[in-house]
C-alpha atoms as a printed R data frame, in Angstrom:
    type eleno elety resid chain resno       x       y       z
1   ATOM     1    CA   UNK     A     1 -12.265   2.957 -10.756
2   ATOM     2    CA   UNK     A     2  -8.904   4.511 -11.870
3   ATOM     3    CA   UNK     A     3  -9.123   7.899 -12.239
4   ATOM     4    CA   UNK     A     4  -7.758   9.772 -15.092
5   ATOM     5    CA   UNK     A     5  -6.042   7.279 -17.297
6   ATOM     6    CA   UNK     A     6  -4.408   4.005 -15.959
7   ATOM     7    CA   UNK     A     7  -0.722   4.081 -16.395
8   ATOM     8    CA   UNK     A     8   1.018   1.749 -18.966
9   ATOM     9    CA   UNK     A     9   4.141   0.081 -17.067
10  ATOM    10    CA   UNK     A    10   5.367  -2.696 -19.876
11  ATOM    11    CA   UNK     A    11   7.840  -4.402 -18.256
12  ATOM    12    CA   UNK     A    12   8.896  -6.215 -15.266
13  ATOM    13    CA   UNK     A    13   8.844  -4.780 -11.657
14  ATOM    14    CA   UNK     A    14  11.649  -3.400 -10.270
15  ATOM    15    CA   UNK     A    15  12.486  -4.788  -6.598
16  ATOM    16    CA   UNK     A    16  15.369  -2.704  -4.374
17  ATOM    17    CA   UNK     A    17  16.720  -4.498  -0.986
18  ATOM    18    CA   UNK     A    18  15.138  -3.162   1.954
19  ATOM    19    CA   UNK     A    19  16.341   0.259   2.917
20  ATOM    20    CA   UNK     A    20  16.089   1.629   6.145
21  ATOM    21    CA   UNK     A    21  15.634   4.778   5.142
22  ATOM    22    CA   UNK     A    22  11.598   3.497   4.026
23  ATOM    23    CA   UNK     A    23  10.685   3.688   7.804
24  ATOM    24    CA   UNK     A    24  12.287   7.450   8.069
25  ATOM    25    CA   UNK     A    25  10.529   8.550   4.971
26  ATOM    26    CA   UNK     A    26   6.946   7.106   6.541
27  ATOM    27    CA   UNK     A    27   7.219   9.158   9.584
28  ATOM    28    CA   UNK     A    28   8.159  12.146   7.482
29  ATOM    29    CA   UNK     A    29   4.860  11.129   5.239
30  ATOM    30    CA   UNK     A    30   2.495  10.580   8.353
31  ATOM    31    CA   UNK     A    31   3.516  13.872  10.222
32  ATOM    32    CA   UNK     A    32   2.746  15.688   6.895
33  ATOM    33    CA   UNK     A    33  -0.936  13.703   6.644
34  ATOM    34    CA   UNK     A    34  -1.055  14.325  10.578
35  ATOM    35    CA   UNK     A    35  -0.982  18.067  10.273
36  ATOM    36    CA   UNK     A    36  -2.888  17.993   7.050
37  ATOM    37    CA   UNK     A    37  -5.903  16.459   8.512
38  ATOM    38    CA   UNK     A    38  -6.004  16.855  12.433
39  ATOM    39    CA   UNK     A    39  -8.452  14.590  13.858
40  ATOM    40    CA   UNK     A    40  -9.604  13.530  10.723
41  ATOM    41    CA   UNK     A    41  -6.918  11.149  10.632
42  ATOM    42    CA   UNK     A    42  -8.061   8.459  12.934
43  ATOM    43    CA   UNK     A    43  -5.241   5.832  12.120
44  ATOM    44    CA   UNK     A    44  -2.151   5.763   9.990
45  ATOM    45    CA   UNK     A    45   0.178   2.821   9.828
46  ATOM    46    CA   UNK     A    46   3.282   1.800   7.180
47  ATOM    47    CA   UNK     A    47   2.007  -1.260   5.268
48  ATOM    48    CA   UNK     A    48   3.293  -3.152   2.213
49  ATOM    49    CA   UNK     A    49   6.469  -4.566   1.641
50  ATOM    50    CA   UNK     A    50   8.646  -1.271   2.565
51  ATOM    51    CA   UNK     A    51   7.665  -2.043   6.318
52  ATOM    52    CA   UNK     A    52   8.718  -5.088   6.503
53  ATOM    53    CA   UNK     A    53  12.640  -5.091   7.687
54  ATOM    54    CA   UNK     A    54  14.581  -7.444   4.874
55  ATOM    55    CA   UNK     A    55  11.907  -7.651   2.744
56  ATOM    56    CA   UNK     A    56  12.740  -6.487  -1.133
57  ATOM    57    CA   UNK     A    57  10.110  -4.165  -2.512
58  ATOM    58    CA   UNK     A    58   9.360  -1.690  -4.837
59  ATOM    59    CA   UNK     A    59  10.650   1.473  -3.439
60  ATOM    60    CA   UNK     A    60   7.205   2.937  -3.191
61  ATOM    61    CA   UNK     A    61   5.839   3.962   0.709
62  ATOM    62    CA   UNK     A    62   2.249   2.379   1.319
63  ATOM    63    CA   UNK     A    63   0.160   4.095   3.564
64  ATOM    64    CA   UNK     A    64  -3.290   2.950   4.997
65  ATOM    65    CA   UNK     A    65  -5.154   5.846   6.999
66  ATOM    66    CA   UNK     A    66  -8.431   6.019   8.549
67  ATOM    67    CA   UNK     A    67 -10.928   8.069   8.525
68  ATOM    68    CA   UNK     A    68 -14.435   8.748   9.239
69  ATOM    69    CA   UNK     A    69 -15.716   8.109   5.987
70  ATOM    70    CA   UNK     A    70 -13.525   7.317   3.515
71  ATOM    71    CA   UNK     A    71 -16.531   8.384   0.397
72  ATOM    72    CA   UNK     A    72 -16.647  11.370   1.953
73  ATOM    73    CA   UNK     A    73 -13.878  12.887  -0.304
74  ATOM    74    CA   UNK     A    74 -14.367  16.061   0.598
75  ATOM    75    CA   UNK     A    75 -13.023  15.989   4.162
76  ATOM    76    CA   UNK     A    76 -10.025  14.792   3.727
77  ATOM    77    CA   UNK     A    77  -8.968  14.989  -0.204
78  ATOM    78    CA   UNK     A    78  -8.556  18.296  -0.661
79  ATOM    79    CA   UNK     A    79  -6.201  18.776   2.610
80  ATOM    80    CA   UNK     A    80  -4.082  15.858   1.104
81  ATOM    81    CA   UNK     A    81  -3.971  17.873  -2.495
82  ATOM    82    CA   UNK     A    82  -2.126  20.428  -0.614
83  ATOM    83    CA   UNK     A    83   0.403  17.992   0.473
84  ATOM    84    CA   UNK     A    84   1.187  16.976  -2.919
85  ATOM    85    CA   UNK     A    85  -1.511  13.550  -3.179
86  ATOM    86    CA   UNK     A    86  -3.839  12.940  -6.094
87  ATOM    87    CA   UNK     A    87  -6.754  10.826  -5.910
88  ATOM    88    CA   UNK     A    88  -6.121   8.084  -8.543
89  ATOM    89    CA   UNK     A    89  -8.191   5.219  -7.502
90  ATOM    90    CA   UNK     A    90 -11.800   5.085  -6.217
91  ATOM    91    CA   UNK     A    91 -13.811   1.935  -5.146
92  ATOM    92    CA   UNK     A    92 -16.897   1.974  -3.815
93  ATOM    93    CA   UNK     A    93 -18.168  -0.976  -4.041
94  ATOM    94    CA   UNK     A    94 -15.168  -1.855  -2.087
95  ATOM    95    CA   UNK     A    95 -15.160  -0.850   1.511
96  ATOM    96    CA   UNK     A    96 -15.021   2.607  -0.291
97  ATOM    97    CA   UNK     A    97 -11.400   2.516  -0.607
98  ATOM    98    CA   UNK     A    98  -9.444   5.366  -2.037
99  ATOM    99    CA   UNK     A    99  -6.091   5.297  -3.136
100 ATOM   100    CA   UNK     A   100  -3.861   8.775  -3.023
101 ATOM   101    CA   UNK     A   101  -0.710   8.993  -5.121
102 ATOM   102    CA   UNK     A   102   2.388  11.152  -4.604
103 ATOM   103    CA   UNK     A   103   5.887  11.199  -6.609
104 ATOM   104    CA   UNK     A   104   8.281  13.271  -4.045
105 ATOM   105    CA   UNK     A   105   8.525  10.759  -2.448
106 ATOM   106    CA   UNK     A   106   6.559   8.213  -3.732
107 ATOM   107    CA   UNK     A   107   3.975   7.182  -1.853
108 ATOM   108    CA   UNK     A   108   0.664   5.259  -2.388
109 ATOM   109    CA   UNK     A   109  -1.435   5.967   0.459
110 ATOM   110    CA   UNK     A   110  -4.810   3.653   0.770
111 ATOM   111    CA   UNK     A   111  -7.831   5.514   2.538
112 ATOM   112    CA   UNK     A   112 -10.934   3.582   4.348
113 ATOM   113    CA   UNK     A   113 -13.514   4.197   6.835
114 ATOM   114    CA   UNK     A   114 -12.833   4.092  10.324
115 ATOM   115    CA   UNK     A   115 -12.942   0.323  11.631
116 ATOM   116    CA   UNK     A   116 -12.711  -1.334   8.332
117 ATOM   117    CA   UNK     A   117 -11.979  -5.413   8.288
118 ATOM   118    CA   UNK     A   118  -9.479  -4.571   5.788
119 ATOM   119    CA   UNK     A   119  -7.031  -2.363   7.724
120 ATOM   120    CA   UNK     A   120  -6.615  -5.186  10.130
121 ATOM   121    CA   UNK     A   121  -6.104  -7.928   7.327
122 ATOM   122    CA   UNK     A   122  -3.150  -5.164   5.980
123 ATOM   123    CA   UNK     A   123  -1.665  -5.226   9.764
124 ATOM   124    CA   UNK     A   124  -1.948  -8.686  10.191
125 ATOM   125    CA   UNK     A   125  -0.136  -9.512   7.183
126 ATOM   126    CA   UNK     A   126   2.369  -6.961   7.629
127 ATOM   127    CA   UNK     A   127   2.987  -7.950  11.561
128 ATOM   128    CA   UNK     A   128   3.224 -11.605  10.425
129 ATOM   129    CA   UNK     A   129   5.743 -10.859   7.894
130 ATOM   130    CA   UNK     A   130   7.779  -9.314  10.335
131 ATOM   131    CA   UNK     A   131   7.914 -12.259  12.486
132 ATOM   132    CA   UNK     A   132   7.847 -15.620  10.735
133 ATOM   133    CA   UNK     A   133  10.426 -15.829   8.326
134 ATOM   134    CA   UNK     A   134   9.626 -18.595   6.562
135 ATOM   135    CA   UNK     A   135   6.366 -16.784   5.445
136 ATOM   136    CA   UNK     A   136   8.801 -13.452   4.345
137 ATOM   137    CA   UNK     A   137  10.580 -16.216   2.249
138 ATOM   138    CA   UNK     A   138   7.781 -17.559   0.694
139 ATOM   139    CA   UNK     A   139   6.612 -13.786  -0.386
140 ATOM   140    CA   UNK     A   140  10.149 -12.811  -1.032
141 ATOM   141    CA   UNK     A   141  10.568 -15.843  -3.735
142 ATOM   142    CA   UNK     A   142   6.719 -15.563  -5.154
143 ATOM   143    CA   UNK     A   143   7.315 -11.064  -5.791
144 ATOM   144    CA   UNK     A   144  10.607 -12.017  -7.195
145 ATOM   145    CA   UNK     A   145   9.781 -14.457  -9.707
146 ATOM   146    CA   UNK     A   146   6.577 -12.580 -10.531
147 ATOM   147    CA   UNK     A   147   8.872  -9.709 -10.658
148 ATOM   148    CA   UNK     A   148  10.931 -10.991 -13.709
149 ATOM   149    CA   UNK     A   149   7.747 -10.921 -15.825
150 ATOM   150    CA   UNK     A   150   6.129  -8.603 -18.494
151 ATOM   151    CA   UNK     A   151   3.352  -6.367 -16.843
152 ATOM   152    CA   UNK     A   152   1.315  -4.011 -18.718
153 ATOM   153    CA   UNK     A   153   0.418  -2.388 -15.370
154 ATOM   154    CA   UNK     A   154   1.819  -2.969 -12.285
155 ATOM   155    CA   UNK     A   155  -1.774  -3.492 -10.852
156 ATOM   156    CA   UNK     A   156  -1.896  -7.043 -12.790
157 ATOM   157    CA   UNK     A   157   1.938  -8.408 -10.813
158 ATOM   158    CA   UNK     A   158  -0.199  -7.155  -7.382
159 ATOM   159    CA   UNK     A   159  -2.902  -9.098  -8.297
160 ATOM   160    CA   UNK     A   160  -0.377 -12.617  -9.650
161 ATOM   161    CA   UNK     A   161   0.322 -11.988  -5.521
162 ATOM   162    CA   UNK     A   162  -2.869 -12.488  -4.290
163 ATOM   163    CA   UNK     A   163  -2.987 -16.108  -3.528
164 ATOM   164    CA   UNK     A   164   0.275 -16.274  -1.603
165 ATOM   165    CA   UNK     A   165  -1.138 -12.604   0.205
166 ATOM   166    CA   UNK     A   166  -4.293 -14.684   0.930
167 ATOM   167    CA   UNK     A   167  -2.310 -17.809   1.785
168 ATOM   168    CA   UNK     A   168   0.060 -15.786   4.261
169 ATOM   169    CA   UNK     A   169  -3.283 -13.395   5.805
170 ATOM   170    CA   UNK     A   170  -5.102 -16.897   6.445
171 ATOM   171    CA   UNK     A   171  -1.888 -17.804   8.966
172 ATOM   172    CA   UNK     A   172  -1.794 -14.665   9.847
173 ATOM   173    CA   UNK     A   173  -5.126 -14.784  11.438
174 ATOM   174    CA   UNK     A   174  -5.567 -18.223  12.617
């Protein structure tokens, strides 16, 4: 569930060469969320295609962090308010996954429960990216020529990803 109202994109994605500066502004970003939540903050790792050295991307940090219990908003939302995040997704009925936006510098940052199957399917992928190049190729070509499409939102060009993602994760974990 998006909350507040789902931004209109209507266009195609913008991709940027890798920068190294992505890796720089993720430490900055987890020593921020580090302080912000103590202990709370069980695991925080760079995902998506900004950690992934040559890989284009949108020049947008992802974040995954753990926590005890991700539904349990108020532990940890309110901490990451005061860093500058909003709470703009919410999915329960999916390993109660949160999403946390921020614009200075822009960051999605995904939120699930400690131990989660999903964090490790986000490592894998990322890890496997970072090593087998034909497999950074493939997902290079497929975001690119997704990218040159019309998208209403940019949720619908994640989702045109998903069988490549789910192609690649399948390696990945074999």
């Amino acid at each position: 569930m998006t909350i507040n109202e789902r931004p209109h994109h209507d266009g195609p994605i913008v991709l940027v060469d890798y920068d190294d500066a992505w890796p720089v502004r993720f430490e900055r970003e987890a020593r921020h969320i580090r302080t912000a939540l103590g202990t709370r903050a069980l695991m925080l790792e760079h995902v998506g295609s900004t950690s992934v050295p040559g890989l284009v991307a949108k020049p947008i940090i992802d974040i995954v962090l753990a926590v005890p219990d991700s539904s349990n908003e108020d532990d940890y939302v309110p901490a990451l308010e005061a860093e500058g995040y909003a709470l703009r997704i919410r999915e329960p009925d999916w390993y109660e996954h949160r999403v946390l936006k921020k614009t200075d510098p822009s960051v999605n940052l995904h939120v699930f429960s400690a131990d989660c199957p999903e964090i490790d399917r986000m490592l894998a992928f990322r890890d496997h990216l970072r090593t087998n190049e034909a497999d950074r190729q493939l997902y290079e070509r497929t975001k690119r020529e997704l990218a040159l499409q019309h998208w209403v939102y940019v949720q619908d060009y994640a989702d045109a990803k998903s069988d490549v993602v789910e192609e690649i994760i399948a390696r990945a974990l074999a």
